PDB file of C-alpha atoms and ligand atoms in Angstrom:
ATOM      1  CA  MET A  26       0.000   0.000   0.000  1.00 89.00           C
ATOM      2  CA  ILE A  27       1.324   3.374  -1.029  1.00 94.00           C
ATOM      3  CA  GLU A  28       0.203   6.484   0.875  1.00 95.00           C
ATOM      4  CA  ALA A  29       0.871   9.952  -0.430  1.00 97.00           C
ATOM      5  CA  ILE A  30       1.157  13.206   1.453  1.00 97.00           C
ATOM      6  CA  ILE A  31       1.278  16.227  -0.823  1.00 98.00           C
ATOM      7  CA  LEU A  32       2.812  19.599   0.000  1.00 98.00           C
ATOM      8  CA  LEU A  33       0.916  22.218  -1.977  1.00 98.00           C
ATOM      9  CA  GLY A  34       1.961  25.849  -2.066  1.00 97.00           C
ATOM     10  CA  PRO A  35       3.412  28.619  -4.205  1.00 97.00           C
ATOM     11  CA  PRO A  36       7.142  28.919  -4.874  1.00 95.00           C
ATOM     12  CA  GLY A  37       8.832  30.208  -1.741  1.00 94.00           C
ATOM     13  CA  ALA A  38       6.216  28.735   0.617  1.00 96.00           C
ATOM     14  CA  GLY A  39       8.898  26.515   2.148  1.00 93.00           C
ATOM     15  CA  LYS A  40       7.920  23.139   0.694  1.00 95.00           C
ATOM     16  CA  GLY A  41      11.518  21.910   0.444  1.00 92.00           C
ATOM     17  CA  THR A  42      12.579  23.288   3.822  1.00 91.00           C
ATOM     18  CA  LEU A  43       9.570  21.819   5.639  1.00 94.00           C
ATOM     19  CA  ALA A  44       9.970  18.502   3.812  1.00 94.00           C
ATOM     20  CA  GLU A  45      13.578  18.323   5.049  1.00 91.00           C
ATOM     21  CA  GLY A  46      12.412  18.938   8.622  1.00 92.00           C
ATOM     22  CA  LEU A  47       9.627  16.361   8.386  1.00 92.00           C
ATOM     23  CA  LYS A  48      11.951  13.761   6.913  1.00 88.00           C
ATOM     24  CA  ARG A  49      14.129  13.876  10.019  1.00 86.00           C
ATOM     25  CA  SER A  50      11.329  12.681  12.329  1.00 84.00           C
ATOM     26  CA  THR A  51       9.430  10.341  10.010  1.00 88.00           C
ATOM     27  CA  ASP A  52       9.950   7.511   7.556  1.00 90.00           C
ATOM     28  CA  LEU A  53       8.400   9.437   4.650  1.00 95.00           C
ATOM     29  CA  ILE A  54      10.127   9.101   1.289  1.00 96.00           C
ATOM     30  CA  HIS A  55      10.698  12.649   0.040  1.00 95.00           C
ATOM     31  CA  VAL A  56      10.044  13.150  -3.669  1.00 97.00           C
ATOM     32  CA  SER A  57      10.750  16.636  -5.018  1.00 96.00           C
ATOM     33  CA  THR A  58      10.145  16.921  -8.761  1.00 97.00           C
ATOM     34  CA  GLY A  59      12.126  20.197  -8.806  1.00 96.00           C
ATOM     35  CA  ASP A  60      15.180  18.483  -7.248  1.00 94.00           C
ATOM     36  CA  MET A  61      14.839  15.505  -9.596  1.00 96.00           C
ATOM     37  CA  LEU A  62      14.637  17.797 -12.628  1.00 97.00           C
ATOM     38  CA  ARG A  63      17.655  19.838 -11.477  1.00 94.00           C
ATOM     39  CA  GLU A  64      19.644  16.596 -11.082  1.00 93.00           C
ATOM     40  CA  GLN A  65      18.714  15.627 -14.651  1.00 95.00           C
ATOM     41  CA  VAL A  66      19.810  19.062 -15.899  1.00 95.00           C
ATOM     42  CA  LYS A  67      23.107  18.887 -13.973  1.00 92.00           C
ATOM     43  CA  ALA A  68      23.847  15.412 -15.341  1.00 95.00           C
ATOM     44  CA  GLY A  69      23.093  16.609 -18.880  1.00 96.00           C
ATOM     45  CA  ARG A  70      20.519  13.845 -19.434  1.00 95.00           C
ATOM     46  CA  PRO A  71      18.032  14.154 -22.336  1.00 94.00           C
ATOM     47  CA  LEU A  72      15.121  14.670 -19.956  1.00 94.00           C
ATOM     48  CA  GLY A  73      17.039  17.474 -18.231  1.00 95.00           C
ATOM     49  CA  LEU A  74      17.786  19.142 -21.555  1.00 94.00           C
ATOM     50  CA  GLN A  75      14.088  19.022 -22.460  1.00 95.00           C
ATOM     51  CA  ALA A  76      13.051  20.417 -19.077  1.00 96.00           C
ATOM     52  CA  LYS A  77      15.654  23.186 -18.730  1.00 95.00           C
ATOM     53  CA  ALA A  78      14.097  25.698 -21.138  1.00 94.00           C
ATOM     54  CA  TYR A  79      10.805  25.556 -19.236  1.00 96.00           C
ATOM     55  CA  MET A  80      12.462  25.765 -15.825  1.00 96.00           C
ATOM     56  CA  ASP A  81      14.656  28.732 -16.739  1.00 93.00           C
ATOM     57  CA  ARG A  82      11.664  30.852 -17.654  1.00 92.00           C
ATOM     58  CA  GLY A  83       9.603  29.696 -14.684  1.00 94.00           C
ATOM     59  CA  ALA A  84       7.110  27.711 -16.773  1.00 96.00           C
ATOM     60  CA  LEU A  85       5.878  24.241 -15.905  1.00 97.00           C
ATOM     61  CA  VAL A  86       7.574  21.263 -17.509  1.00 98.00           C
ATOM     62  CA  PRO A  87       5.020  19.296 -19.617  1.00 98.00           C
ATOM     63  CA  ASP A  88       2.806  16.916 -17.635  1.00 98.00           C
ATOM     64  CA  GLU A  89       3.930  13.921 -19.686  1.00 97.00           C
ATOM     65  CA  LEU A  90       7.580  14.301 -18.635  1.00 96.00           C
ATOM     66  CA  ILE A  91       6.620  14.789 -14.997  1.00 98.00           C
ATOM     67  CA  MET A  92       4.407  11.715 -14.972  1.00 98.00           C
ATOM     68  CA  GLN A  93       7.255   9.661 -16.477  1.00 96.00           C
ATOM     69  CA  ILE A  94       9.559  10.764 -13.652  1.00 96.00           C
ATOM     70  CA  ILE A  95       6.976   9.991 -10.961  1.00 97.00           C
ATOM     71  CA  ALA A  96       6.055   6.581 -12.382  1.00 97.00           C
ATOM     72  CA  ALA A  97       9.740   5.634 -12.585  1.00 96.00           C
ATOM     73  CA  ARG A  98      10.290   6.844  -9.005  1.00 96.00           C
ATOM     74  CA  LEU A  99       7.378   4.778  -7.653  1.00 96.00           C
ATOM     75  CA  ASP A 100       8.583   1.731  -9.608  1.00 95.00           C
ATOM     76  CA  ARG A 101      12.029   2.116  -8.041  1.00 95.00           C
ATOM     77  CA  GLY A 102      10.680   2.481  -4.498  1.00 93.00           C
ATOM     78  CA  PRO A 103       9.173  -0.041  -2.064  1.00 94.00           C
ATOM     79  CA  THR A 104       5.618  -1.270  -2.722  1.00 90.00           C
ATOM     80  CA  ALA A 105       4.503  -0.391   0.805  1.00 92.00           C
ATOM     81  CA  ALA A 106       5.619   3.087   1.792  1.00 94.00           C
ATOM     82  CA  ARG A 107       4.575   6.645   2.522  1.00 95.00           C
ATOM     83  CA  TYR A 108       5.687   9.304   0.116  1.00 97.00           C
ATOM     84  CA  LEU A 109       5.961  13.031   0.679  1.00 97.00           C
ATOM     85  CA  PHE A 110       5.444  14.794  -2.641  1.00 98.00           C
ATOM     86  CA  ASP A 111       6.973  18.261  -2.765  1.00 97.00           C
ATOM     87  CA  GLY A 112       6.126  20.370  -5.831  1.00 97.00           C
ATOM     88  CA  PHE A 113       3.950  17.658  -7.358  1.00 98.00           C
ATOM     89  CA  PRO A 114       1.188  17.574  -8.552  1.00 98.00           C
ATOM     90  CA  ARG A 115       1.084  21.064 -10.046  1.00 98.00           C
ATOM     91  CA  THR A 116      -1.768  20.683 -12.577  1.00 98.00           C
ATOM     92  CA  ALA A 117      -5.157  18.965 -12.683  1.00 98.00           C
ATOM     93  CA  GLU A 118      -3.704  16.543 -15.229  1.00 98.00           C
ATOM     94  CA  GLN A 119      -0.876  15.591 -12.840  1.00 98.00           C
ATOM     95  CA  ALA A 120      -3.353  15.138  -9.973  1.00 98.00           C
ATOM     96  CA  ARG A 121      -5.369  12.746 -12.147  1.00 98.00           C
ATOM     97  CA  GLY A 122      -2.168  10.974 -13.198  1.00 98.00           C
ATOM     98  CA  LEU A 123      -1.119  10.527  -9.575  1.00 98.00           C
ATOM     99  CA  GLU A 124      -4.523   9.136  -8.626  1.00 97.00           C
ATOM    100  CA  ALA A 125      -4.215   6.575 -11.448  1.00 97.00           C
ATOM    101  CA  LEU A 126      -0.666   5.582 -10.460  1.00 97.00           C
ATOM    102  CA  LEU A 127      -1.736   5.165  -6.836  1.00 97.00           C
ATOM    103  CA  ALA A 128      -4.876   3.195  -7.723  1.00 95.00           C
ATOM    104  CA  ALA A 129      -2.722   0.772  -9.712  1.00 94.00           C
ATOM    105  CA  ARG A 130      -0.632   0.229  -6.566  1.00 92.00           C
ATOM    106  CA  GLN A 131      -3.512  -0.049  -4.084  1.00 91.00           C
ATOM    107  CA  GLY A 132      -2.496   3.390  -2.893  1.00 96.00           C
ATOM    108  CA  ARG A 133      -4.219   6.650  -2.036  1.00 96.00           C
ATOM    109  CA  VAL A 134      -3.625  10.276  -1.211  1.00 97.00           C
ATOM    110  CA  HIS A 135      -3.656  10.495   2.562  1.00 95.00           C
ATOM    111  CA  LYS A 136      -3.484  14.260   3.083  1.00 96.00           C
ATOM    112  CA  VAL A 137      -2.680  17.451   1.224  1.00 97.00           C
ATOM    113  CA  VAL A 138      -0.991  20.209   3.218  1.00 97.00           C
ATOM    114  CA  LEU A 139      -1.597  23.686   1.837  1.00 97.00           C
ATOM    115  CA  LEU A 140       1.187  26.097   2.815  1.00 98.00           C
ATOM    116  CA  GLU A 141      -0.274  29.603   3.054  1.00 97.00           C
ATOM    117  CA  VAL A 142       2.121  32.548   2.882  1.00 96.00           C
ATOM    118  CA  PRO A 143       1.497  36.241   2.032  1.00 94.00           C
ATOM    119  CA  GLU A 144       2.849  37.113  -1.416  1.00 91.00           C
ATOM    120  CA  ALA A 145       5.282  39.782  -0.135  1.00 91.00           C
ATOM    121  CA  VAL A 146       6.928  37.141   2.063  1.00 93.00           C
ATOM    122  CA  LEU A 147       7.231  34.755  -0.895  1.00 94.00           C
ATOM    123  CA  VAL A 148       9.074  37.324  -2.991  1.00 93.00           C
ATOM    124  CA  GLU A 149      11.461  38.148  -0.138  1.00 93.00           C
ATOM    125  CA  ARG A 150      12.148  34.451   0.508  1.00 93.00           C
ATOM    126  CA  LEU A 151      12.841  33.644  -3.137  1.00 94.00           C
ATOM    127  CA  ALA A 152      15.100  36.672  -3.620  1.00 93.00           C
ATOM    128  CA  GLY A 153      17.216  35.681  -0.596  1.00 94.00           C
ATOM    129  CA  ARG A 154      17.265  31.935  -1.225  1.00 95.00           C
ATOM    130  CA  ARG A 155      20.625  30.295  -1.835  1.00 96.00           C
ATOM    131  CA  VAL A 156      21.166  26.610  -2.610  1.00 95.00           C
ATOM    132  CA  CYS A 157      24.207  24.394  -2.430  1.00 95.00           C
ATOM    133  CA  GLN A 158      25.420  23.580  -5.907  1.00 93.00           C
ATOM    134  CA  ARG A 159      26.739  20.238  -4.683  1.00 93.00           C
ATOM    135  CA  CYS A 160      24.119  18.788  -2.274  1.00 91.00           C
ATOM    136  CA  ALA A 161      21.073  21.051  -2.926  1.00 89.00           C
ATOM    137  CA  ALA A 162      20.725  22.111   0.757  1.00 90.00           C
ATOM    138  CA  VAL A 163      18.651  25.288   1.018  1.00 91.00           C
ATOM    139  CA  TYR A 164      19.599  28.532   2.845  1.00 93.00           C
ATOM    140  CA  HIS A 165      18.368  32.125   3.041  1.00 94.00           C
ATOM    141  CA  VAL A 166      20.754  35.042   3.317  1.00 94.00           C
ATOM    142  CA  ARG A 167      18.901  36.390   6.361  1.00 93.00           C
ATOM    143  CA  ASN A 168      16.450  33.757   7.678  1.00 90.00           C
ATOM    144  CA  ILE A 169      18.620  30.624   7.387  1.00 91.00           C
ATOM    145  CA  PRO A 170      22.193  31.872   6.898  1.00 96.00           C
ATOM    146  CA  PRO A 171      25.054  29.397   6.532  1.00 97.00           C
ATOM    147  CA  ARG A 172      27.799  29.543   9.179  1.00 97.00           C
ATOM    148  CA  GLN A 173      30.201  30.925   6.563  1.00 97.00           C
ATOM    149  CA  ALA A 174      28.776  33.165   3.823  1.00 95.00           C
ATOM    150  CA  GLY A 175      28.555  31.367   0.475  1.00 96.00           C
ATOM    151  CA  VAL A 176      29.573  27.946   1.853  1.00 98.00           C
ATOM    152  CA  CYS A 177      27.296  24.974   2.596  1.00 98.00           C
ATOM    153  CA  ASP A 178      27.282  23.904   6.282  1.00 97.00           C
ATOM    154  CA  GLN A 179      26.605  20.302   5.294  1.00 96.00           C
ATOM    155  CA  CYS A 180      29.120  19.581   2.536  1.00 97.00           C
ATOM    156  CA  GLY A 181      31.286  22.708   2.066  1.00 98.00           C
ATOM    157  CA  GLY A 182      29.935  23.189  -1.479  1.00 97.00           C
ATOM    158  CA  PRO A 183      29.397  26.643  -3.013  1.00 98.00           C
ATOM    159  CA  LEU A 184      26.050  28.379  -2.435  1.00 98.00           C
ATOM    160  CA  ILE A 185      24.416  29.893  -5.497  1.00 96.00           C
ATOM    161  CA  GLN A 186      21.180  31.591  -6.462  1.00 95.00           C
ATOM    162  CA  ARG A 187      18.931  29.334  -8.563  1.00 93.00           C
ATOM    163  CA  PRO A 188      18.602  30.834 -12.064  1.00 90.00           C
ATOM    164  CA  ASP A 189      14.812  30.767 -11.710  1.00 93.00           C
ATOM    165  CA  ASP A 190      14.970  32.769  -8.451  1.00 94.00           C
ATOM    166  CA  ALA A 191      15.967  35.890 -10.439  1.00 91.00           C
ATOM    167  CA  ALA A 192      13.406  38.670  -9.872  1.00 88.00           C
ATOM    168  CA  ALA A 193      11.711  38.569 -13.312  1.00 86.00           C
ATOM    169  CA  THR A 194      11.271  34.800 -13.257  1.00 92.00           C
ATOM    170  CA  VAL A 195       9.917  34.793  -9.703  1.00 92.00           C
ATOM    171  CA  LEU A 196       6.887  36.893 -10.731  1.00 92.00           C
ATOM    172  CA  ASN A 197       6.214  34.504 -13.592  1.00 93.00           C
ATOM    173  CA  ARG A 198       6.405  31.481 -11.280  1.00 95.00           C
ATOM    174  CA  LEU A 199       3.912  33.058  -8.867  1.00 95.00           C
ATOM    175  CA  GLU A 200       1.567  33.739 -11.791  1.00 96.00           C
ATOM    176  CA  VAL A 201       2.007  30.148 -13.030  1.00 97.00           C
ATOM    177  CA  PHE A 202       1.025  28.917  -9.555  1.00 97.00           C
ATOM    178  CA  ARG A 203      -2.145  31.038  -9.574  1.00 97.00           C
ATOM    179  CA  ARG A 204      -3.081  29.997 -13.101  1.00 97.00           C
ATOM    180  CA  GLN A 205      -2.154  26.308 -13.207  1.00 97.00           C
ATOM    181  CA  THR A 206      -1.782  24.969  -9.668  1.00 98.00           C
ATOM    182  CA  ALA A 207      -4.115  26.899  -7.333  1.00 97.00           C
ATOM    183  CA  GLY A 208      -7.134  25.012  -8.740  1.00 97.00           C
ATOM    184  CA  LEU A 209      -5.860  21.913  -6.940  1.00 98.00           C
ATOM    185  CA  ILE A 210      -6.725  23.560  -3.609  1.00 98.00           C
ATOM    186  CA  ASN A 211     -10.462  23.172  -4.352  1.00 97.00           C
ATOM    187  CA  HIS A 212      -9.977  19.732  -5.829  1.00 97.00           C
ATOM    188  CA  TYR A 213      -8.414  18.356  -2.651  1.00 98.00           C
ATOM    189  CA  ALA A 214     -10.704  20.353  -0.346  1.00 97.00           C
ATOM    190  CA  GLU A 215     -13.705  18.740  -2.057  1.00 97.00           C
ATOM    191  CA  LEU A 216     -12.159  15.324  -1.468  1.00 96.00           C
ATOM    192  CA  GLY A 217     -11.835  16.231   2.234  1.00 96.00           C
ATOM    193  CA  LEU A 218      -8.056  15.809   2.121  1.00 97.00           C
ATOM    194  CA  LEU A 219      -6.879  19.400   2.597  1.00 97.00           C
ATOM    195  CA  VAL A 220      -5.265  20.781   5.746  1.00 96.00           C
ATOM    196  CA  THR A 221      -3.976  24.353   5.772  1.00 96.00           C
ATOM    197  CA  ILE A 222      -1.025  25.657   7.739  1.00 96.00           C
ATOM    198  CA  ASN A 223       0.402  29.140   8.179  1.00 96.00           C
ATOM    199  CA  ALA A 224       3.786  28.727   6.509  1.00 96.00           C
ATOM    200  CA  GLY A 225       4.588  32.440   6.786  1.00 94.00           C
ATOM    201  CA  GLN A 226       5.829  31.806  10.344  1.00 93.00           C
ATOM    202  CA  PRO A 227       9.435  30.968  11.236  1.00 91.00           C
ATOM    203  CA  ARG A 228      10.507  27.528  10.020  1.00 90.00           C
ATOM    204  CA  ASP A 229      10.315  25.678  13.360  1.00 93.00           C
ATOM    205  CA  VAL A 230       6.861  27.045  14.199  1.00 96.00           C
ATOM    206  CA  ALA A 231       5.522  26.143  10.740  1.00 95.00           C
ATOM    207  CA  LEU A 232       7.095  22.693  11.018  1.00 95.00           C
ATOM    208  CA  ALA A 233       5.441  22.059  14.393  1.00 95.00           C
ATOM    209  CA  GLU A 234       2.098  23.151  12.940  1.00 95.00           C
ATOM    210  CA  MET A 235       2.556  20.791  10.012  1.00 95.00           C
ATOM    211  CA  VAL A 236       3.509  17.851  12.225  1.00 93.00           C
ATOM    212  CA  ALA A 237       0.378  18.472  14.325  1.00 93.00           C
ATOM    213  CA  ALA A 238      -1.769  18.700  11.175  1.00 92.00           C
ATOM    214  CA  LEU A 239      -0.401  15.373   9.996  1.00 90.00           C
ATOM    215  CA  SER A 240      -0.443  13.693  13.388  1.00 83.00           C
ATOM    216  CA  GLY A 241      -1.098  10.020  13.092  1.00 57.00           C
ATOM    217  CA  ALA A 242       0.028  10.059   9.479  1.00 51.00           C
ATOM    218  CA  THR A 243       3.707  10.583  10.068  1.00 46.00           C
ATOM    219  CA  GLN A 244       4.776   8.732  13.197  1.00 42.00           C
ATOM    220  CA  ARG A 245       7.367   6.022  12.768  1.00 40.00           C
TER     221      ARG A 245
HETATM  222  P1  AMP B  14      10.603  23.763  -7.655  1.00 75.87           P
HETATM  223  O1  AMP B  14      11.974  23.407  -7.189  1.00 75.87           O
HETATM  224  O2  AMP B  14       9.535  22.855  -7.116  1.00 75.87           O
HETATM  225  O3  AMP B  14      10.277  25.226  -7.457  1.00 75.87           O
HETATM  226  O4  AMP B  14      10.586  23.522  -9.246  1.00 75.87           O
HETATM  227  C1  AMP B  14      11.443  24.251 -10.100  1.00 75.87           C
HETATM  228  C2  AMP B  14      10.913  24.200 -11.522  1.00 75.87           C
HETATM  229  O5  AMP B  14      10.880  22.838 -11.962  1.00 75.87           O
HETATM  230  C3  AMP B  14       9.488  24.712 -11.724  1.00 75.87           C
HETATM  231  O6  AMP B  14       9.439  26.120 -11.870  1.00 75.87           O
HETATM  232  C4  AMP B  14       9.081  23.978 -12.981  1.00 75.87           C
HETATM  233  O7  AMP B  14       9.691  24.550 -14.126  1.00 75.87           O
HETATM  234  C5  AMP B  14       9.727  22.615 -12.777  1.00 75.87           C
HETATM  235  N1  AMP B  14       8.833  21.680 -12.037  1.00 75.87           N
HETATM  236  C6  AMP B  14       9.025  21.121 -10.811  1.00 75.87           C
HETATM  237  N2  AMP B  14       8.010  20.313 -10.474  1.00 75.87           N
HETATM  238  C7  AMP B  14       7.132  20.367 -11.507  1.00 75.87           C
HETATM  239  C8  AMP B  14       5.864  19.778 -11.754  1.00 75.87           C
HETATM  240  N3  AMP B  14       5.281  18.958 -10.861  1.00 75.87           N
HETATM  241  N4  AMP B  14       5.253  20.065 -12.928  1.00 75.87           N
HETATM  242  C9  AMP B  14       5.827  20.871 -13.851  1.00 75.87           C
HETATM  243  N5  AMP B  14       6.997  21.470 -13.680  1.00 75.87           N
HETATM  244  C10 AMP B  14       7.664  21.231 -12.517  1.00 75.87           C
END
């Protein structure tokens, strides 16, 4: 049996950061489509080359490619497990695709956590975000600074700004969320699966709220 927990929220809501925190205290398998795509780009694989043009301008990568990645990831993983999807699904088509993949594996969506954050906070978070080029750990110049500026605490790799965190692209990504992803909020609310947390709070407070919202679903 496969159970899915979905983190739903605009870019900058803290999906990756909260997923990292949740992973430490649970046995959830973290699946970030953004991280998987960036790995494909870095490795110069055909899928990465196809995806890069979309990612660089803040557009969504076509549903078909995303569903291929997710199906392959589920096939690679255990048949009984709980997955934490971060940044997926992002369209109605992907939500339908996930439901079909889960049904074929006697699985289901367990809960969908909506991360609510005021737009001004999102822009500030994305502008200050830095990521490790080597291990993909996430920092923020003011909110989550590394011990040494520009250097990853975890692996010593160089910290860079993601190309799609540049100011012009950020506004496009927020618009893409409103246009293509926000409709999923109603979809999951109607299914009775949605829980909402205030992700505009400091990381540890938001994490505690999320753990409470998921209680029962995440304990080891
Ligand atoms: P993220 O790291 O989740 O912000 O994703 C970075 C970029 O990867 C997005 O702006 C999209 O171009 C692409 N991407 C990640 N996940 C998806 C998805 N589920 N569907 C379409 N594109 C995606």
